Amino acid sequence: MFSLKRLKVSRTEWTWASTDCLTLCRPRRTFATVHETSLKSPDNTPNQYDVLVVGGGHAGSEASAAAARLGARTALVTPSLSNLGVCSCNPSFGGIGKGIMLREIDALDGVAARVIDKAAVQFQILNRRKGPAVWGPRAQIDRDLYKKEMRQELVNYRRDGKGDLDIVEGKVEDILLAQPEPTLPSSSPSSQGSLQRHGAIQGLRLEDGTILRAPKVIITTGTFLSGEIHIGLQCYPSGRIGEAATTGLSHSLRKAGFALGRLKTGTPPRLEKSTIKFYALEAQPGDQPPAPFSYLHTSDDIPCAEHQLPCYQTFTNPSAHDIIRSDLHNSVHIRETVQGPRYCPSLESKVIRFPEKQRHLVWLEPEGFDSQVIYPNGISMTVPADTQLKMLRAIEGLEEVNMLQPGYGVEYDYVDPRALLSTLETKPIGGLYLAGQINGTTGYEEAAGQGIVAGINAGLAAIGREAMHLSRGDGYIGIMIDDLVTKGVSEPYRMFTSRSEYRMSCRSDNADSRLTPLGHAAGAVSQGRWAAYQREQDQMQDLKEMLESVSMKGSDWSSFGSQPLRPQNKYDAYGLLRHAGVKLSTILPDLPQEQKNRVLDFPAVVHTRTEIESLYSPCVAVQASQIKKSAEYDDMRLPLDMDYDSLSTLSIEERRILNAHRPESVGMARRLEGIRPTGLLKLMEHVRRAQRTHRRGEREGRMNGNEIHDLNHREGLATPAPPPASVSIGIAGA
């Protein structure tokens, strides 16, 4: 039974304070002022790294592993090894949009998908009644098993030959900066130029005085940045129940020129499994066979395939809503001065915003095979604990439930992501990268997607290679980053398929086709994954070509589907897969025996992927031309130090917007609110003129006088006549 007088969680006691707020009975973690210093040390010292990652959550795990895979000497700094792989909120991954993002992370050789497959208790494809373009892979996980598998993955990363990764236990106190260097002008119109920075990152100082040196640092603090937990009218500094918040970093970031805001999120209470009447509820079993998240796995590789755990469905009701309404005045978290998640609102928000709704869906999700904890998805709340318990017992199936932990809200600082480049490096501080909820996002998948991009780019920069840029046409990770750095956030950012203009091309089945070659080119994909990718792509191409080679009249194909075939028209087998209701199994009986045998030799996953590729091939062809056109804008790079005030052809408002955002490309400028089509054309004209001038200067450096004169003549430029090729001077009497 939950006690209002004293709550003990994870060896941390919370007691009533005279200010009516709960106060943490131990010192706060601090992330104190930035030190402007230059650190000189040999590269081979024990504490010298290429990349440092702060935080062992979903963003930090992916970032550290990605940087290490590239060959950068990397250290992940976490207060405790037990924090690695902790799932702070729901015991599940994926869903609409989010599941596609996890597949993209796996396509870049990320770690999350493989760990999910090992730790899952149930798999489902959401939206299966709709087309494959909006399918949402989802998995329930065993919370303890996921943490165990993720910890083993990261701790043994070097031993397993995957990358040079150390895990450092410690609490970070300071970020260390070198004195900023004078801003230098851009060398060319296509370069990214330079910014007036507040210095370059040099490393970290830990609370015990240890200094870790690195030219690249990735911060992934999640909800710990000045985090504050709310239960009823009580509040205390924390980023996750039982763990202290990170304080002081907000001040340091503001001092360095970052704009910070405040967001909030929440989590539901945890319930005791043995006190729930499951027999009165509708069970939701997993899919058979389960669809794994990782491209390296098949259904046969899933440990829980034969014994998936069900979820159960119940609903709130008017009585439960009345209990919440009666105590709204006792919840500090519902204030509207801080924005919460619109698409995952608390129960209080649902009751206020949708008073006409008689019930709201609640999913009872298991937290593990041996766990007695049930997660009631859909009813995060922050009213007092006794009110939460009273409300729970008004719901069908929960009449006698025990509450193991109350729901609570978390309010935290975030950095305006418009201060980031598309590589997730910050504009004010060179070498500093931010990833995860610190950038205003919400959710494990969004954090992990940012983490892998930040890790890859920090690793590439550390070893002196060009950055990897993901465009909107590359996938949902690229869409998320573009949205963040161009538009910023006013509420916690969550991914949906509706955010993509290229949904037909960016699906959960083809994330490897889109991203694995990019990851391989960057050096972030292992040879084993690259070989597996090539093998499956070759199989898909072989099956496609074989099906295209089988062409017969409509009268020779059996009647099927909702679109009758014209008897005299010829149809190839691959094209027939685009007809409604047609699968390989539908046309298999009509294939010649040799082709039939060959089809059966291909794995089931190749069959499914080929069917989907055929179905969407016309749409993909159209979107490919759209993506190519968009890429032309994105390829027109803008210097970050460009003087927009000198472009008198732009409006005052457009110059203000461009000066404020400092877009990296014309494509990014095109997506900024307030940039008109005429202004965009003027900007493009300026860029093209600058590029021509730059190219002309390079050519002139390789030309003699006659060639320069000819070039000017062709381009209509007036220049002095060239000197004679040779001059002979006659001297009398010579």
XYZ file of C-alpha atoms in Angstrom:
734
model
C 0.000 0.000 0.000
C 1.371 3.387 -0.906
C 2.063 5.737 2.011
C 1.657 9.486 1.703
C 3.865 10.165 4.708
C 7.012 8.467 3.511
C 8.091 7.024 0.191
C 11.233 4.971 -0.199
C 12.336 4.217 -3.716
C 15.713 2.909 -4.859
C 17.436 3.571 -1.518
C 16.418 7.227 -1.582
C 14.107 8.684 1.069
C 11.781 11.606 0.501
C 10.483 13.483 3.550
C 8.064 16.338 4.100
C 9.716 19.767 4.184
C 8.392 22.951 5.736
C 7.859 24.410 2.265
C 5.300 21.675 1.462
C 7.673 20.310 -1.170
C 9.465 16.987 -1.023
C 13.191 17.504 -0.599
C 15.849 15.024 -1.616
C 17.879 13.949 1.402
C 21.253 13.985 -0.340
C 23.320 16.558 -2.240
C 22.139 17.581 -5.683
C 24.183 16.684 -8.707
C 25.650 19.767 -10.291
C 26.893 20.608 -13.731
C 28.643 23.786 -12.822
C 29.990 26.737 -14.755
C 31.886 26.304 -17.971
C 35.649 26.530 -17.560
C 37.337 28.535 -20.263
C 40.668 26.782 -20.363
C 42.986 25.138 -22.793
C 43.862 21.564 -21.941
C 47.180 20.284 -23.187
C 47.984 16.605 -22.851
C 49.419 13.827 -24.979
C 46.917 11.845 -26.982
C 47.924 8.552 -25.371
C 47.107 9.453 -21.752
C 44.560 7.156 -20.041
C 41.922 9.893 -19.877
C 42.346 11.131 -23.447
C 39.487 10.193 -25.767
C 38.189 11.160 -29.175
C 34.531 11.263 -28.076
C 32.887 11.521 -24.651
C 29.193 10.732 -24.181
C 27.350 11.947 -21.078
C 24.401 9.750 -20.110
C 23.635 6.062 -20.565
C 20.014 6.272 -21.704
C 18.727 5.488 -25.180
C 20.459 8.442 -26.861
C 23.719 7.903 -24.982
C 23.818 4.167 -25.696
C 23.413 4.646 -29.442
C 25.787 7.635 -29.545
C 28.631 5.890 -27.737
C 28.306 2.670 -29.731
C 28.164 4.548 -33.052
C 31.250 6.655 -32.336
C 33.158 3.557 -31.217
C 32.200 1.616 -34.373
C 33.816 4.351 -36.463
C 37.145 3.778 -34.742
C 37.003 6.778 -32.420
C 38.227 6.109 -28.892
C 35.016 6.653 -26.953
C 33.923 6.790 -23.331
C 30.363 6.725 -22.039
C 30.123 8.551 -18.695
C 27.290 7.446 -16.412
C 26.708 7.787 -12.657
C 26.250 4.028 -12.383
C 26.473 0.958 -14.592
C 23.006 0.071 -13.338
C 21.663 3.110 -15.240
C 22.588 1.679 -18.635
C 19.517 0.640 -20.582
C 16.978 1.888 -18.029
C 13.507 2.406 -19.535
C 12.142 5.286 -17.473
C 8.542 5.053 -18.630
C 6.710 2.459 -20.729
C 8.000 -1.130 -21.157
C 7.616 -0.997 -24.929
C 9.267 0.243 -28.103
C 7.964 1.221 -31.515
C 4.511 2.077 -32.761
C 3.211 4.355 -35.514
C 6.213 6.202 -36.985
C 8.379 5.257 -34.014
C 8.733 1.654 -35.165
C 10.014 2.778 -38.568
C 12.569 4.965 -36.806
C 13.834 1.966 -34.815
C 14.251 0.013 -38.044
C 16.281 2.947 -39.407
C 18.493 2.896 -36.321
C 19.083 -0.808 -36.916
C 19.857 -0.143 -40.591
C 22.678 2.130 -39.377
C 23.913 -0.778 -37.212
C 22.472 0.617 -33.994
C 22.122 -1.533 -30.886
C 18.508 -0.968 -29.757
C 16.698 -3.233 -32.239
C 18.915 -6.237 -31.536
C 18.492 -5.797 -27.774
C 14.707 -5.388 -28.134
C 14.503 -8.673 -30.035
C 16.343 -10.436 -27.187
C 14.298 -8.829 -24.393
C 10.802 -8.726 -25.911
C 7.752 -10.391 -24.386
C 5.378 -9.573 -27.256
C 5.501 -8.343 -30.871
C 2.769 -6.629 -32.861
C 2.454 -4.747 -36.143
C 0.123 -1.791 -35.605
C -1.969 -0.443 -38.510
C -1.783 -3.794 -40.292
C -5.271 -3.225 -41.735
C -3.790 -0.306 -43.690
C -0.993 -0.352 -46.243
C 2.588 -1.388 -45.376
C 3.727 2.249 -45.710
C 2.137 3.070 -42.345
C 2.685 -0.201 -40.511
C 4.042 0.374 -37.018
C 6.261 -2.404 -35.601
C 5.934 -2.541 -31.810
C 7.326 -4.719 -29.030
C 6.632 -5.101 -25.323
C 9.877 -5.728 -23.464
C 10.980 -7.276 -20.203
C 12.310 -4.170 -18.479
C 14.986 -5.996 -16.428
C 16.048 -8.195 -19.328
C 16.400 -5.195 -21.642
C 18.611 -3.410 -19.119
C 20.727 -6.542 -18.658
C 21.173 -7.119 -22.408
C 21.965 -3.447 -23.131
C 24.514 -3.321 -20.327
C 26.224 -6.466 -21.639
C 26.215 -5.061 -25.176
C 27.968 -1.832 -24.168
C 30.308 -3.185 -21.484
C 31.556 -5.906 -23.836
C 31.696 -3.734 -26.971
C 35.498 -3.729 -27.122
C 35.836 -7.388 -26.117
C 33.460 -8.393 -28.907
C 35.521 -6.450 -31.454
C 32.757 -3.960 -32.241
C 34.505 -0.741 -31.231
C 36.803 1.082 -28.811
C 34.341 1.890 -26.015
C 34.996 2.467 -22.303
C 32.296 2.831 -19.654
C 33.290 5.391 -17.014
C 31.315 5.520 -13.768
C 31.155 9.070 -12.491
C 29.068 12.205 -12.174
C 29.960 15.052 -14.494
C 30.570 18.390 -12.836
C 31.826 20.691 -15.621
C 32.267 20.904 -19.334
C 35.675 22.298 -20.256
C 36.169 24.782 -23.072
C 39.145 26.250 -24.862
C 39.228 30.002 -25.384
C 37.272 30.907 -28.532
C 39.336 31.730 -31.589
C 38.609 34.753 -33.775
C 35.956 34.147 -36.398
C 37.468 33.573 -39.815
C 35.712 34.264 -43.111
C 34.412 31.432 -45.253
C 36.811 30.113 -47.844
C 34.120 29.409 -50.415
C 30.382 29.859 -50.946
C 29.836 26.133 -50.622
C 31.601 25.860 -47.292
C 29.747 25.932 -44.016
C 31.645 29.013 -42.989
C 32.251 29.783 -39.337
C 30.308 31.174 -36.429
C 31.077 33.491 -33.574
C 31.442 30.679 -31.053
C 31.859 30.688 -27.305
C 34.773 28.273 -27.532
C 35.464 24.680 -28.456
C 34.854 21.699 -26.231
C 37.921 20.184 -24.600
C 36.528 17.640 -22.183
C 34.746 17.020 -18.901
C 35.500 17.350 -15.223
C 33.972 14.740 -12.918
C 32.836 15.373 -9.348
C 35.843 13.487 -7.965
C 38.181 15.859 -9.827
C 39.016 13.503 -12.707
C 39.439 15.263 -16.042
C 38.464 13.431 -19.215
C 39.788 15.082 -22.360
C 38.192 14.878 -25.798
C 37.628 17.223 -28.747
C 34.035 15.950 -29.115
C 31.424 15.649 -26.358
C 27.813 14.466 -26.674
C 25.361 15.418 -23.919
C 22.273 13.234 -23.501
C 20.776 14.273 -20.154
C 17.154 13.316 -20.933
C 14.709 14.746 -18.403
C 17.471 15.283 -15.816
C 18.280 18.847 -16.957
C 16.941 20.819 -13.957
C 14.320 18.088 -13.681
C 11.515 18.361 -11.146
C 9.034 15.631 -10.208
C 5.430 16.484 -9.334
C 2.973 14.370 -7.333
C -0.072 16.399 -6.345
C 1.154 19.690 -4.916
C 4.494 18.181 -3.913
C 7.621 18.672 -5.959
C 11.276 17.786 -5.693
C 14.362 17.943 -7.940
C 14.730 14.706 -9.897
C 14.851 13.493 -13.472
C 13.506 10.029 -12.681
C 11.993 8.816 -9.425
C 14.789 7.888 -7.044
C 17.516 9.757 -8.958
C 18.742 13.321 -8.548
C 18.448 15.964 -11.253
C 21.342 17.577 -13.111
C 21.535 21.166 -11.931
C 23.800 23.989 -13.036
C 24.116 22.896 -16.658
C 21.150 25.068 -17.598
C 23.029 28.128 -16.319
C 26.178 27.087 -18.185
C 24.292 26.592 -21.433
C 22.527 29.933 -21.143
C 25.874 31.603 -20.466
C 27.224 29.997 -23.635
C 24.442 31.541 -25.714
C 21.834 28.771 -25.804
C 18.113 29.556 -25.529
C 16.423 27.214 -23.035
C 12.775 26.379 -22.507
C 10.711 24.229 -20.185
C 8.687 21.116 -21.061
C 6.873 18.451 -19.095
C 5.924 14.819 -19.411
C 4.484 12.166 -17.132
C 4.228 8.483 -16.315
C 1.333 6.384 -14.956
C 1.224 4.523 -11.633
C 2.557 0.968 -11.436
C 0.134 -1.794 -10.432
C 0.504 -5.118 -8.637
C -0.218 -7.918 -11.107
C -1.749 -10.377 -8.615
C -4.465 -7.876 -7.606
C -5.895 -7.389 -11.122
C -8.966 -9.323 -12.363
C -7.638 -10.254 -15.794
C -10.454 -12.764 -16.342
C -12.887 -9.854 -16.741
C -10.799 -8.125 -19.412
C -10.129 -8.624 -23.116
C -6.697 -10.097 -23.882
C -4.515 -8.819 -26.736
C -2.073 -11.545 -27.869
C 1.080 -10.978 -29.886
C 1.498 -11.650 -33.620
C 2.372 -15.118 -34.841
C 4.959 -15.377 -36.173
C 6.558 -12.329 -34.522
C 8.236 -9.752 -36.776
C 11.677 -8.896 -35.345
C 12.979 -5.323 -35.246
C 16.499 -6.112 -36.430
C 17.297 -6.927 -40.052
C 19.839 -9.419 -38.705
C 17.128 -11.544 -37.084
C 14.307 -13.771 -38.290
C 11.255 -14.965 -36.388
C 13.189 -18.089 -35.431
C 15.742 -15.918 -33.581
C 13.141 -14.431 -31.210
C 13.420 -16.039 -27.728
C 9.794 -15.268 -26.782
C 8.306 -16.441 -30.103
C 6.462 -19.409 -28.596
C 5.477 -17.852 -25.256
C 4.547 -14.224 -25.813
C 2.744 -12.476 -22.962
C -0.660 -10.886 -23.643
C -1.675 -7.315 -22.867
C -5.168 -6.576 -21.559
C -7.655 -3.875 -22.444
C -9.853 -1.881 -20.091
C -11.367 1.612 -20.005
C -11.844 4.539 -17.677
C -15.434 5.589 -16.972
C -17.439 8.651 -15.804
C -16.932 7.717 -12.142
C -13.156 7.646 -12.598
C -13.283 10.983 -14.427
C -15.298 12.563 -11.586
C -12.671 11.462 -9.066
C -9.954 13.168 -11.142
C -12.016 16.340 -11.625
C -12.679 16.636 -7.920
C -8.962 16.866 -7.139
C -7.564 18.859 -10.058
C -6.865 21.770 -7.735
C -4.356 19.554 -5.918
C -2.103 19.001 -8.943
C 0.638 21.512 -9.726
C 1.589 19.684 -12.943
C -1.509 20.609 -14.963
C -0.638 24.307 -15.088
C -0.583 25.562 -18.657
C 2.569 27.689 -18.313
C 4.657 24.643 -19.300
C 3.758 22.653 -22.411
C 3.200 18.911 -22.168
C 2.888 16.220 -24.844
C -0.177 16.831 -27.012
C -0.264 13.289 -28.393
C 0.319 11.468 -25.108
C -1.596 13.624 -22.609
C -2.123 12.902 -18.936
C -5.490 11.654 -17.733
C -6.095 15.068 -16.180
C -5.554 16.694 -19.592
C -7.933 14.224 -21.250
C -10.658 14.923 -18.706
C -10.251 18.690 -19.143
C -9.895 18.778 -22.941
C -12.454 16.087 -23.813
C -15.272 16.424 -21.250
C -17.726 14.765 -23.641
C -15.743 11.487 -23.721
C -17.280 8.825 -21.495
C -14.208 6.601 -21.438
C -10.534 6.428 -22.367
C -8.623 3.299 -23.379
C -6.179 1.761 -20.901
C -3.741 -0.977 -21.891
C -2.450 -3.157 -19.053
C 1.068 -4.091 -20.135
C 3.344 -6.634 -18.407
C 6.793 -5.381 -17.398
C 8.467 -8.765 -17.741
C 8.195 -12.539 -17.630
C 8.867 -12.750 -13.891
C 7.683 -9.276 -12.941
C 4.707 -8.566 -10.699
C 4.473 -5.020 -12.096
C 1.803 -3.951 -14.609
C 2.092 -0.692 -16.566
C -1.330 0.928 -17.269
C -0.614 2.670 -20.568
C -2.841 5.677 -21.199
C -3.397 7.074 -17.717
C -0.307 9.032 -16.720
C -1.360 11.358 -13.910
C -0.036 13.644 -11.214
C -2.933 14.093 -8.771
C -2.192 13.077 -5.140
C -1.408 9.402 -4.623
C -4.541 8.605 -2.641
C -6.677 10.104 -5.426
C -4.821 7.976 -7.993
C -5.578 4.795 -6.060
C -9.246 5.743 -5.647
C -9.557 6.423 -9.378
C -7.844 3.139 -10.309
C -10.281 1.121 -8.212
C -13.171 2.676 -10.125
C -11.989 0.950 -13.349
C -13.229 -2.470 -14.449
C -10.759 -5.187 -13.513
C -8.904 -2.932 -11.064
C -11.503 -2.878 -8.265
C -9.056 -4.436 -5.776
C -5.769 -3.293 -7.324
C -2.736 -2.339 -5.252
C -0.612 0.580 -6.437
C 3.124 -0.096 -6.198
C 4.204 3.393 -7.259
C 2.164 6.525 -7.956
C 2.138 8.245 -11.309
C 4.113 11.455 -11.465
C 4.971 14.315 -13.778
C 8.421 15.528 -14.755
C 9.205 19.099 -15.707
C 12.615 19.776 -17.246
C 14.716 22.203 -19.265
C 15.461 21.720 -22.927
C 17.700 23.528 -25.379
C 16.099 25.220 -28.371
C 17.188 22.776 -31.105
C 17.492 25.617 -33.619
C 20.895 26.134 -31.996
C 22.014 22.879 -33.646
C 23.426 21.988 -37.021
C 21.889 19.037 -38.856
C 24.829 16.968 -37.564
C 23.521 17.776 -34.036
C 26.673 19.743 -33.262
C 25.843 22.987 -31.477
C 26.425 26.326 -33.170
C 27.660 28.213 -30.078
C 30.220 25.595 -28.925
C 32.373 23.733 -31.410
C 32.628 19.983 -30.824
C 29.621 19.860 -28.472
C 26.695 17.701 -29.604
C 23.241 17.344 -28.032
C 20.909 14.367 -28.440
C 17.647 13.166 -26.929
C 15.096 14.924 -24.764
C 17.509 17.796 -24.141
C 16.524 18.831 -27.703
C 12.803 18.916 -26.919
C 11.748 15.450 -28.070
C 9.850 12.753 -26.202
C 10.178 8.983 -26.464
C 12.854 6.310 -26.515
C 12.904 6.052 -30.299
C 13.344 9.779 -30.950
C 16.201 9.864 -28.425
C 17.929 6.836 -29.927
C 17.583 8.257 -33.461
C 19.288 11.473 -32.437
C 21.894 9.538 -30.477
C 23.073 7.459 -33.420
C 23.332 10.528 -35.686
C 25.229 12.519 -33.057
C 27.519 9.561 -32.387
C 28.294 8.976 -36.052
C 28.992 12.641 -36.730
C 31.043 13.192 -33.586
C 33.061 10.096 -34.457
C 33.565 11.205 -38.055
C 34.646 14.679 -36.950
C 37.044 13.221 -34.386
C 38.841 11.150 -37.023
C 38.852 13.988 -39.559
C 36.159 12.811 -41.967
C 33.168 14.549 -43.538
C 29.860 14.506 -41.663
C 26.899 12.273 -42.545
C 23.765 14.283 -43.351
C 20.353 12.591 -43.409
C 17.756 14.361 -45.533
C 13.977 14.198 -45.266
C 13.995 11.815 -48.208
C 16.350 9.429 -46.391
C 13.883 8.603 -43.646
C 12.147 9.546 -40.437
C 15.356 10.282 -38.539
C 16.208 12.878 -41.181
C 12.683 14.315 -40.931
C 12.927 14.590 -37.149
C 16.294 16.353 -37.220
C 15.190 18.719 -39.984
C 12.020 19.586 -38.053
C 14.006 20.236 -34.890
C 16.778 22.402 -36.337
C 14.541 24.435 -38.673
C 11.286 24.807 -36.727
C 12.245 24.229 -33.113
C 9.628 22.890 -30.683
C 6.793 24.358 -28.639
C 5.784 20.980 -27.163
C 7.550 17.624 -26.740
C 8.272 16.396 -30.285
C 6.907 12.970 -31.193
C 7.266 11.107 -34.473
C 4.284 10.067 -36.616
C 4.073 8.821 -40.189
C 2.043 11.957 -40.978
C 5.194 14.065 -40.543
C 6.702 12.526 -43.686
C 5.974 13.742 -47.198
C 7.582 10.547 -48.515
C 5.631 7.860 -46.656
C 5.398 5.533 -49.654
C 9.199 5.518 -49.974
C 10.172 5.519 -46.276
C 8.634 2.345 -44.902
C 9.538 -0.056 -42.121
C 10.419 -2.817 -44.595
C 13.010 -0.858 -46.607
C 14.936 1.123 -43.975
C 18.067 -0.880 -44.794
C 17.771 -0.096 -48.515
C 17.623 3.604 -47.657
C 20.201 3.895 -44.889
C 22.606 0.948 -44.722
C 24.604 2.138 -47.789
C 24.891 5.607 -46.197
C 26.036 4.086 -42.920
C 28.518 1.844 -44.704
C 29.963 4.795 -46.637
C 30.442 6.605 -43.317
C 32.121 3.555 -41.774
C 29.387 3.067 -39.161
C 28.181 -0.328 -40.423
C 30.039 -3.522 -39.563
C 31.251 -5.871 -42.278
C 28.931 -8.604 -41.013
C 25.862 -6.411 -41.384
C 27.012 -5.130 -44.774
C 27.426 -8.699 -46.053
C 23.957 -9.658 -44.751
C 22.466 -6.552 -46.374
C 24.070 -7.274 -49.758
C 22.955 -10.885 -49.646
C 19.306 -9.991 -49.043
C 19.338 -7.189 -51.620
C 20.764 -9.607 -54.205
C 18.026 -12.119 -53.399
C 15.323 -9.471 -53.811
C 16.777 -8.369 -57.137
C 17.018 -11.976 -58.372
C 13.403 -12.669 -57.441
C 12.224 -9.442 -59.088
C 14.051 -10.190 -62.343
C 12.764 -13.756 -62.388
C 9.152 -12.594 -61.881
C 9.533 -9.926 -64.567
C 10.719 -12.580 -66.974
C 7.421 -14.485 -66.660
C 4.982 -12.664 -68.935
C 1.692 -14.158 -70.124
C -1.649 -13.088 -71.541
C -4.422 -12.301 -69.134
C -6.267 -15.401 -70.258
C -3.324 -17.564 -69.126
C -3.405 -16.204 -65.559
C -6.050 -17.535 -63.187
C -8.849 -15.108 -62.312
C -8.083 -13.338 -59.047
C -8.312 -10.047 -57.237
C -10.769 -7.202 -57.632
C -9.272 -6.093 -60.972
C -10.080 -8.590 -63.769
C -7.311 -9.096 -66.326
C -7.894 -8.342 -69.995
C -7.546 -11.629 -71.881
C -5.300 -10.374 -74.728
C -3.085 -8.066 -72.649
C 0.246 -9.338 -71.399
C 1.085 -9.180 -67.696
C 4.353 -10.054 -66.009
C 4.308 -11.748 -62.626
C 6.058 -8.866 -60.824
C 3.524 -6.310 -62.069
C 0.612 -8.502 -61.006
C 1.715 -8.112 -57.377
C 0.415 -4.524 -57.566
C -3.162 -5.746 -57.979
C -5.339 -5.636 -54.871
C -5.221 -8.841 -52.852
C -2.516 -10.475 -54.981
C 0.423 -12.177 -53.254
C 3.151 -14.483 -54.485
C 1.090 -17.377 -53.181
C -1.760 -16.226 -55.478
C 0.237 -16.388 -58.702
C 2.490 -19.292 -57.746
C 0.217 -22.012 -59.253
C 0.326 -20.269 -62.660
C 4.125 -20.032 -62.835
C 6.129 -22.513 -64.905
C 7.528 -25.302 -62.738
C 11.117 -24.045 -62.947
C 10.196 -20.533 -61.786
C 7.869 -21.972 -59.171
C 10.726 -23.969 -57.648
C 12.993 -20.936 -57.690
C 10.404 -18.793 -55.895
C 10.095 -21.391 -53.153
C 13.869 -21.319 -52.632
C 13.805 -17.692 -51.451
C 13.275 -16.908 -47.740
C 9.839 -15.735 -46.605
C 11.161 -12.257 -45.779
C 12.328 -11.864 -49.386
C 8.847 -12.851 -50.599
C 7.195 -10.243 -48.371
C 9.623 -7.462 -49.250
C 9.322 -8.155 -52.972
C 5.521 -7.999 -52.768
C 5.697 -4.629 -51.005
C 8.315 -3.259 -53.415
C 6.101 -4.146 -56.375
C 3.010 -2.652 -54.724
C 4.637 0.733 -54.152
C 6.976 0.909 -57.166
C 4.869 3.477 -59.133
C 4.535 5.739 -56.076
C 8.213 5.331 -55.212
C 9.183 6.391 -58.755
C 7.155 9.611 -58.388
C 8.554 10.339 -54.946
C 12.095 9.626 -56.114
C 11.849 12.556 -58.525
C 10.453 14.727 -55.714
C 13.297 13.696 -53.414
C 15.822 14.445 -56.162
C 14.351 17.911 -56.656
C 14.436 18.578 -52.921
C 18.038 17.363 -52.784
C 19.003 20.024 -55.325
C 17.929 22.687 -52.828
C 19.673 20.889 -49.963
C 22.892 20.625 -51.978
C 23.027 24.423 -52.314
C 24.964 25.030 -49.107
C 24.886 28.373 -47.325
C 27.857 29.693 -45.328
C 26.923 29.852 -41.669
C 28.480 33.311 -41.416
C 26.640 34.668 -44.458
C 25.852 38.402 -44.270
C 22.112 38.405 -44.978
C 21.849 42.118 -44.155
C 23.839 42.825 -47.327
C 21.149 41.137 -49.469
C 18.966 44.179 -50.078
C 16.691 42.190 -52.389
C 15.356 40.255 -49.384
C 12.669 41.762 -47.169
C 13.588 42.979 -43.687
C 11.581 40.124 -42.152
C 13.317 37.516 -44.327
C 16.722 38.878 -43.373
C 15.746 38.733 -39.706
C 14.600 35.102 -40.006
C 17.726 34.034 -41.881
C 20.025 35.818 -39.441
C 18.237 34.159 -36.518
C 18.213 30.608 -37.928
C 21.440 30.522 -39.963
C 20.224 27.720 -42.287
C 22.822 25.331 -43.667
C 21.306 25.128 -47.141
C 18.788 26.712 -49.466
C 16.580 23.676 -48.807
C 16.582 24.413 -45.100
C 15.880 28.105 -45.754
C 12.986 27.028 -47.980
C 11.343 25.267 -45.034
C 11.598 28.233 -42.677
C 8.327 29.931 -41.869
C 8.282 33.448 -43.294
C 10.555 32.883 -46.303
C 8.530 33.745 -49.411
C 9.033 32.089 -52.832
C 10.364 35.383 -54.248
C 12.827 35.671 -51.387
C 13.942 32.096 -51.961
C 14.614 32.839 -55.638
C 16.707 35.874 -54.686
C 18.670 33.758 -52.229
C 19.266 31.094 -54.876
C 20.443 33.728 -57.348
C 22.934 35.023 -54.808
C 24.259 31.521 -54.080
C 24.607 30.641 -57.762
C 26.365 33.924 -58.470
C 28.755 33.320 -55.594
C 29.403 29.770 -56.795
C 30.149 31.020 -60.319
C 32.523 33.636 -58.954
C 34.261 31.035 -56.815
C 34.602 28.560 -59.692
C 35.811 31.353 -61.966
C 38.450 32.311 -59.421
C 39.656 28.732 -59.270
C 39.873 28.549 -63.070
C 41.656 31.875 -63.327
C 44.274 30.572 -60.968
C 45.081 27.947 -63.578
C 44.875 30.294 -66.648
C 47.232 32.596 -68.478
C 46.279 36.100 -69.608
C 44.867 35.109 -73.018
C 42.614 32.453 -71.469
C 41.293 34.922 -68.866
C 40.523 37.449 -71.641
C 38.632 34.785 -73.617
C 36.668 33.750 -70.513
C 35.681 37.367 -69.822
C 34.613 37.802 -73.427
C 32.371 34.733 -73.271
C 30.814 35.890 -69.993
C 30.370 39.475 -71.240
C 32.832 41.000 -68.780
C 35.017 43.964 -69.805
C 38.715 43.530 -69.091
C 41.863 45.151 -70.493
C 43.152 43.653 -73.723
C 45.670 40.881 -73.189
C 49.319 41.656 -73.737
C 50.946 40.370 -76.922
C 52.100 36.827 -76.816
C 55.684 38.040 -77.341
C 57.409 41.391 -77.881
C 60.448 41.887 -80.081
C 62.476 45.000 -79.580
C 64.762 46.025 -82.443
C 67.929 47.881 -81.469
C 69.546 50.000 -84.173
C 72.927 48.807 -85.132
C 72.396 45.534 -83.425
